[in-house]
């Protein structure tokens, strides 16, 4: 019989254990009967025969035992029996069991949740066919950025068109850009996000329509392009999931379009591309394709067998500026970089994840040592019982097995509870990372693995004790003996010190994070976001420059007249709204500088006043109008960087085709993108001054106080009346500012939560150890008192002991934190990981908490009645 | 009684069962008789051996009727057991020859 069949055979016998036992007894009994009969035939009396046959047969039970050994899975049966026994004995000590399960649940639950989240963040589910053939084109410049979140973009669509036709590496290359549009249903506008996609986009991603069809090449020609594909979400929410919508017309962005298909439920554009509610086909004519600022997000599918490097080389075509193109500088500075989709998904998230994982590992370590410590206590309590077992013939191995079984039961129970806790990892993950963490089979597997690991750690702890167990002593001793329990006590003290140290590291991490966060919140943005609202409007079709400017001004007037509004201004972009634009130019009289870079913004004359940015030198654009000679205003950073201490006023910036602009003013710095990043060199020029782009419009509104709840609908209605096709979006700048520091906020929360848990566990550990030690030394304290010690002395004795443990942990923890918190450096803002005030605060917290933990046991110790203590056992 | 190695006991049991199914007591008896009363198998060795061989798949057991009409657990050879018997027989022959050679020539 091969080993597998043998295993099944034995398993079968094990399962049917009791039946087979009965059969075995019967068999043995038969044998004895037959033997007796033989002896009777040989001449013995029945009684003698019976005696003789039984004697000859031998110890029935032992033979049966040996037979069982041969035919069943004894290890399994023993194991199950140990487990049953463990459960029974745990039921008899419910306090211990609950404490253990709670501790283990915290450790296993937190670890499982974080590992699951991290798994989804680092290995996100990509649902496209053959995802490793997909590449995303990103700007190589932004990729080197500190934050490592790249800007996925690709501008100048005609290049995409050229590339599509000439590049041989791609099986398909698709671009997508989004803009908001009003979908009119029942006469009312509903803002939706439109994804304009080029011909290949949907097929590159392997999209299959749920209903209807996806785009065909004919959709991209002429007026046949008035078709639309709906996203599943929009189809459900706005059209009630009605399949009849396919083939019907909708009014979108002022134009009638026919719905030709619905996308399936799980379909998403790649992460950080704009998710669209409706997809429209975008074909580029030579004129539209030449227009700048159609930022496309591009994803391509490599042909089978073609390496990414080959495709990358072909991308170099794009760096050649087109004919007469004003943005030659910008184009030349582009470095399109092809990044494989899976790697692209991982960008920017690594750091945070490792910080969390490290912190969670600490928590796990604390939980384990706490549990081990509890286990040890219990073993001490059972010394008598274990001693008796040893005396009755049990081997050390069997007792070890018993303890491991108990550890396993506890670990599995803790793991089960922890698993339930990590159920929530899905929703936490969404909030923290914007990543969906799926609760699939991997999560229970991780939880189970951790349980087993924990069980080994926890169950093995008491084994250390067993090595030193001497049978006689154990059986004879009373509860008050010193000797071995001192060694045990030392071990438990080690655990407490370890836990305290780990908790200290986490606390320091959390503290430093909190300080960083507070600093971030208070950073000077250069303006006050509190009373500012950004209203952005997008016109679906390119209007003429004149019409654009007229519209902008109209909007400004309308908004200024709304109740609660102090004033309004318009510009290309507004701070904290995640838009950025930059250009390079030369500075007249400074050929040594070569091409200098500016971030820029085109603003209306009221901009600086409304935003509240001080004019430090020269003047703003008040009183100027279209047709005036071109001018510019720069910020302080730019002034220092490019002009040093000399005044930049009157100097000229050479912008090639757009002429030379005179610097007429210097304004204060504004943190445009993000509170974290310092202001860059910023250039402002009047909104009527070329280069002009139409399409995107920002109105910045300064309120008197806070905007009321219906402000948004007021603005929408006003905008609708001015221009029905314009889709309007409101942002309160304080919200935006808060959004920008979301990562830091969440990091801080998680660290705070973990360190709080760690502190609780460590405190409980300290309390348990101290209380136990006091109980153990009951007799000793009685003795001391009898010999003349005062209650206060005993109190002090216990307190000092407890506090010195905590202090030792503190010192170790600070030393460890010294080495480890530098990993936090990347998420810290203007805060050193070695911040002394944090360390001092943590030290005080720990000692205070330790004091509290030791107080009660110390009080107990001081109240010992010497007479009782000496008499008791 | 001579000391028997457990492997040898297996061989004897297999041989005895070759002639037909038997219960435990019967196997012991048969061995005793066939060896001209030289070998007396201990029950304490026999039954564990039977259970072991059953777990290895060389013999199988069934509850049937003994010659006395009583319920008895009867063991019989399996195909694998027959193969094993042949193999053990060969082994034994070679072993016996080797030992004889040493004893006679040393």
Short mmCIF file of C-alpha atoms in Angstrom, two decimals, chain A residues 495-754:
data_model
loop_
_atom_site.label_atom_id
_atom_site.label_comp_id
_atom_site.label_asym_id
_atom_site.label_seq_id
_atom_site.Cartn_x
_atom_site.Cartn_y
_atom_site.Cartn_z
CA UNK A 495 9.08 40.60 28.72
CA UNK A 496 7.77 43.70 30.40
CA UNK A 497 10.91 45.63 29.57
CA UNK A 498 10.64 44.47 25.97
CA UNK A 499 7.03 45.52 25.71
CA UNK A 500 7.74 48.88 27.27
CA UNK A 501 10.60 49.45 24.83
CA UNK A 502 8.45 48.60 21.82
CA UNK A 503 5.63 50.79 23.07
CA UNK A 504 8.07 53.65 23.52
CA UNK A 505 9.27 53.35 19.93
CA UNK A 506 5.71 53.48 18.65
CA UNK A 507 4.86 56.39 20.92
CA UNK A 508 7.83 58.38 19.75
CA UNK A 509 6.90 57.68 16.16
CA UNK A 510 3.34 58.81 16.77
CA UNK A 511 4.46 61.86 18.67
CA UNK A 512 6.87 62.97 16.00
CA UNK A 513 4.23 62.42 13.35
CA UNK A 514 1.75 64.50 15.32
CA UNK A 515 4.17 67.39 15.65
CA UNK A 516 4.93 67.26 11.96
CA UNK A 517 1.27 67.29 11.16
CA UNK A 518 0.54 70.26 13.37
CA UNK A 519 3.37 72.17 11.76
CA UNK A 520 1.99 71.27 8.37
CA UNK A 521 -1.42 72.53 9.28
CA UNK A 522 -0.03 75.81 10.47
CA UNK A 523 2.26 76.44 7.57
CA UNK A 524 2.00 79.82 5.99
CA UNK A 525 0.48 79.37 2.60
CA UNK A 526 1.03 82.96 1.67
CA UNK A 527 -2.68 83.66 1.78
CA UNK A 528 -5.64 82.83 3.95
CA UNK A 529 -7.70 79.99 2.53
CA UNK A 530 -10.41 80.40 5.14
CA UNK A 531 -12.72 82.68 3.24
CA UNK A 532 -11.89 81.63 -0.27
CA UNK A 533 -13.95 79.57 -2.65
CA UNK A 534 -12.71 78.50 -6.05
CA UNK A 535 -15.29 78.23 -8.75
CA UNK A 536 -14.02 76.51 -11.81
CA UNK A 537 -15.82 76.52 -15.07
CA UNK A 538 -15.06 74.65 -18.19
CA UNK A 539 -16.41 75.41 -21.58
CA UNK A 540 -16.81 72.32 -23.66
CA UNK A 541 -15.86 73.87 -26.97
CA UNK A 542 -13.00 76.20 -27.66
CA UNK A 543 -14.31 79.69 -27.81
CA UNK A 544 -12.55 82.63 -29.34
CA UNK A 545 -10.25 84.53 -27.06
CA UNK A 546 -12.47 87.56 -26.98
CA UNK A 547 -15.54 85.53 -26.09
CA UNK A 548 -13.59 83.71 -23.40
CA UNK A 549 -12.41 86.89 -21.76
CA UNK A 550 -15.83 88.42 -21.98
CA UNK A 551 -17.36 85.38 -20.36
CA UNK A 552 -14.77 85.40 -17.62
CA UNK A 553 -15.49 88.97 -16.76
CA UNK A 554 -19.25 88.39 -16.90
CA UNK A 555 -18.91 85.56 -14.46
CA UNK A 556 -16.82 87.69 -12.19
CA UNK A 557 -19.46 90.38 -12.05
CA UNK A 558 -22.25 87.92 -11.48
CA UNK A 559 -20.37 86.22 -8.69
CA UNK A 560 -19.42 89.50 -7.06
CA UNK A 561 -23.05 90.36 -6.78
CA UNK A 562 -24.04 87.19 -5.00
CA UNK A 563 -24.90 87.58 -1.32
CA UNK A 564 -21.99 87.10 1.02
CA UNK A 565 -19.34 87.68 -1.62
CA UNK A 566 -16.79 90.37 -1.02
CA UNK A 567 -15.07 90.28 -4.38
CA UNK A 568 -14.05 87.95 -7.15
CA UNK A 569 -11.28 87.55 -9.64
CA UNK A 570 -10.49 85.20 -12.46
CA UNK A 571 -7.36 83.42 -13.50
CA UNK A 572 -6.00 80.40 -15.27
CA UNK A 573 -5.66 78.56 -12.03
CA UNK A 574 -6.11 78.96 -8.32
CA UNK A 575 -3.84 77.74 -5.55
CA UNK A 576 -4.44 74.32 -4.07
CA UNK A 577 -6.51 73.06 -6.95
CA UNK A 578 -3.87 70.75 -8.31
CA UNK A 579 -3.25 72.61 -11.52
CA UNK A 580 0.18 73.71 -12.50
CA UNK A 581 1.73 75.16 -15.56
CA UNK A 582 5.25 76.17 -16.26
CA UNK A 583 7.29 77.80 -18.95
CA UNK A 584 10.86 78.73 -19.59
CA UNK A 585 12.28 81.92 -20.90
CA UNK A 586 15.49 83.91 -20.94
CA UNK A 587 16.26 86.97 -18.86
CA UNK A 588 17.53 90.00 -20.75
CA UNK A 589 20.98 90.93 -19.61
CA UNK A 590 21.56 87.60 -17.90
CA UNK A 591 22.72 85.25 -20.66
CA UNK A 592 24.67 83.34 -18.01
CA UNK A 593 21.42 82.00 -16.59
CA UNK A 594 20.33 80.56 -19.90
CA UNK A 595 16.78 79.26 -19.84
CA UNK A 596 15.04 79.80 -16.56
CA UNK A 597 11.88 78.05 -15.46
CA UNK A 598 8.83 79.67 -13.98
CA UNK A 599 5.57 78.27 -12.84
CA UNK A 600 3.02 80.69 -14.10
CA UNK A 601 -0.50 81.89 -13.74
CA UNK A 602 -2.56 84.24 -15.89
CA UNK A 603 -4.64 86.50 -13.74
CA UNK A 604 -7.14 89.28 -13.87
CA UNK A 605 -6.14 92.63 -12.34
CA UNK A 606 -8.00 92.03 -9.10
CA UNK A 607 -6.22 88.77 -8.43
CA UNK A 608 -3.66 89.87 -5.88
CA UNK A 609 -6.14 91.88 -3.87
CA UNK A 610 -8.76 89.16 -3.78
CA UNK A 611 -6.29 86.47 -2.92
CA UNK A 612 -4.72 88.67 -0.28
CA UNK A 613 -1.16 88.45 -1.54
CA UNK A 614 0.94 91.50 -0.63
CA UNK A 615 2.67 93.48 -3.35
CA UNK A 616 6.17 93.87 -2.09
CA UNK A 617 7.65 96.01 -4.80
CA UNK A 618 6.38 97.80 -7.85
CA UNK A 619 2.71 97.28 -8.68
CA UNK A 620 0.09 94.83 -9.92
CA UNK A 621 -1.97 94.94 -13.07
CA UNK A 622 -4.55 97.46 -11.90
CA UNK A 623 -5.68 99.85 -14.52
CA UNK A 624 -4.17 97.91 -17.39
CA UNK A 625 -6.07 96.38 -20.24
CA UNK A 626 -5.71 94.37 -23.42
CA UNK A 627 -3.35 95.86 -25.91
CA UNK A 628 -0.96 97.28 -23.35
CA UNK A 629 2.67 96.27 -23.73
CA UNK A 630 3.30 92.87 -22.20
CA UNK A 631 4.25 92.87 -18.54
CA UNK A 632 4.83 90.38 -15.76
CA UNK A 633 4.89 90.18 -12.00
CA UNK A 634 7.14 87.68 -10.23
CA UNK A 635 7.17 86.35 -6.69
CA UNK A 636 9.82 86.77 -4.05
CA UNK A 637 11.38 83.39 -4.58
CA UNK A 638 11.83 84.13 -8.27
CA UNK A 639 13.26 87.56 -7.46
CA UNK A 640 15.86 86.11 -5.10
CA UNK A 641 16.68 83.21 -7.31
CA UNK A 642 17.18 85.01 -10.56
CA UNK A 643 18.02 88.53 -9.51
CA UNK A 644 19.68 88.16 -6.17
CA UNK A 645 19.57 91.33 -4.18
CA UNK A 646 19.16 93.53 -7.23
CA UNK A 647 15.70 94.86 -7.95
CA UNK A 648 13.99 92.98 -10.73
CA UNK A 649 11.75 95.91 -11.57
CA UNK A 650 12.23 97.10 -15.11
CA UNK A 651 14.10 93.97 -16.17
CA UNK A 652 12.81 92.11 -19.19
CA UNK A 653 11.93 88.47 -19.70
CA UNK A 654 12.45 87.16 -23.18
CA UNK A 655 9.72 84.83 -24.27
CA UNK A 656 10.68 84.35 -27.91
CA UNK A 657 7.54 84.55 -29.98
CA UNK A 658 5.61 86.34 -27.30
CA UNK A 659 8.00 89.20 -27.02
CA UNK A 660 9.77 90.69 -24.08
CA UNK A 661 7.88 91.21 -20.90
CA UNK A 662 8.78 93.86 -18.41
CA UNK A 663 8.77 92.95 -14.75
CA UNK A 664 6.64 95.56 -13.04
CA UNK A 665 6.14 94.10 -9.60
CA UNK A 666 7.14 91.56 -6.97
CA UNK A 667 4.55 89.80 -4.81
CA UNK A 668 4.70 87.60 -1.77
CA UNK A 669 5.17 83.83 -2.09
CA UNK A 670 2.20 81.57 -2.30
CA UNK A 671 2.33 77.82 -1.85
CA UNK A 672 0.51 76.93 -4.98
CA UNK A 673 0.33 73.19 -5.05
CA UNK A 674 0.68 71.75 -1.63
CA UNK A 675 1.38 73.02 1.87
CA UNK A 676 4.40 70.74 2.03
CA UNK A 677 6.30 72.17 -0.89
CA UNK A 678 7.91 75.50 -0.74
CA UNK A 679 6.90 78.12 -3.25
CA UNK A 680 8.55 77.81 -6.61
CA UNK A 681 9.58 80.66 -8.84
CA UNK A 682 6.27 82.09 -9.92
CA UNK A 683 5.36 84.37 -12.77
CA UNK A 684 2.05 86.19 -13.17
CA UNK A 685 0.84 87.94 -16.27
CA UNK A 686 -2.43 89.52 -17.29
CA UNK A 687 -5.09 87.22 -18.54
CA UNK A 688 -5.56 89.05 -21.85
CA UNK A 689 -1.88 88.76 -22.64
CA UNK A 690 -0.87 86.02 -25.06
CA UNK A 691 -0.36 83.10 -24.79
CA UNK A 692 -4.02 82.70 -24.13
CA UNK A 693 -5.78 79.45 -23.60
CA UNK A 694 -9.48 79.07 -23.50
CA UNK A 695 -11.54 76.31 -22.08
CA UNK A 696 -10.57 76.39 -18.45
CA UNK A 697 -11.58 79.21 -16.21
CA UNK A 698 -11.12 79.76 -12.54
CA UNK A 699 -12.98 82.27 -10.53
CA UNK A 700 -11.65 82.94 -7.11
CA UNK A 701 -14.24 84.28 -4.75
CA UNK A 702 -13.48 85.97 -1.49
CA UNK A 703 -16.31 85.75 0.97
CA UNK A 704 -17.30 87.80 3.93
CA UNK A 705 -16.99 85.01 6.40
CA UNK A 706 -18.08 81.49 5.55
CA UNK A 707 -20.21 80.60 2.53
CA UNK A 708 -23.76 79.58 3.39
CA UNK A 709 -25.12 76.10 2.69
CA UNK A 710 -26.96 77.09 -0.45
CA UNK A 711 -24.08 79.03 -1.90
CA UNK A 712 -23.26 76.23 -4.27
CA UNK A 713 -26.68 76.10 -5.88
CA UNK A 714 -26.71 79.90 -6.16
CA UNK A 715 -23.45 79.79 -8.05
CA UNK A 716 -24.62 77.02 -10.32
CA UNK A 717 -27.79 78.80 -11.22
CA UNK A 718 -25.94 82.02 -11.86
CA UNK A 719 -23.43 80.24 -14.07
CA UNK A 720 -26.16 78.42 -15.96
CA UNK A 721 -27.77 81.71 -16.80
CA UNK A 722 -24.56 83.22 -18.06
CA UNK A 723 -23.54 80.21 -20.12
CA UNK A 724 -25.59 77.00 -20.06
CA UNK A 725 -22.83 74.81 -21.41
CA UNK A 726 -20.40 75.70 -18.73
CA UNK A 727 -19.96 73.07 -16.07
CA UNK A 728 -19.23 74.55 -12.73
CA UNK A 729 -17.36 73.06 -9.80
CA UNK A 730 -16.84 74.56 -6.36
CA UNK A 731 -13.94 74.05 -4.00
CA UNK A 732 -13.55 75.54 -0.60
CA UNK A 733 -9.87 76.20 -0.31
CA UNK A 734 -9.69 75.14 3.32
CA UNK A 735 -10.95 71.73 2.27
CA UNK A 736 -8.40 71.61 -0.47
CA UNK A 737 -5.64 72.54 1.92
CA UNK A 738 -6.78 69.77 4.22
CA UNK A 739 -6.97 67.31 1.35
CA UNK A 740 -3.39 67.95 0.36
CA UNK A 741 -2.13 66.73 3.70
CA UNK A 742 -4.36 63.72 3.86
CA UNK A 743 -1.49 61.25 3.74
CA UNK A 744 0.18 62.76 6.73
CA UNK A 745 -3.09 62.85 8.57
CA UNK A 746 -3.75 59.18 8.07
CA UNK A 747 -0.22 58.19 8.91
CA UNK A 748 -0.58 60.05 12.13
CA UNK A 749 -3.88 58.39 12.97
CA UNK A 750 -2.62 54.90 12.32
CA UNK A 751 0.51 55.45 14.37
CA UNK A 752 -1.52 56.96 17.16
CA UNK A 753 -3.90 54.02 17.17
CA UNK A 754 -1.11 51.48 17.13
#
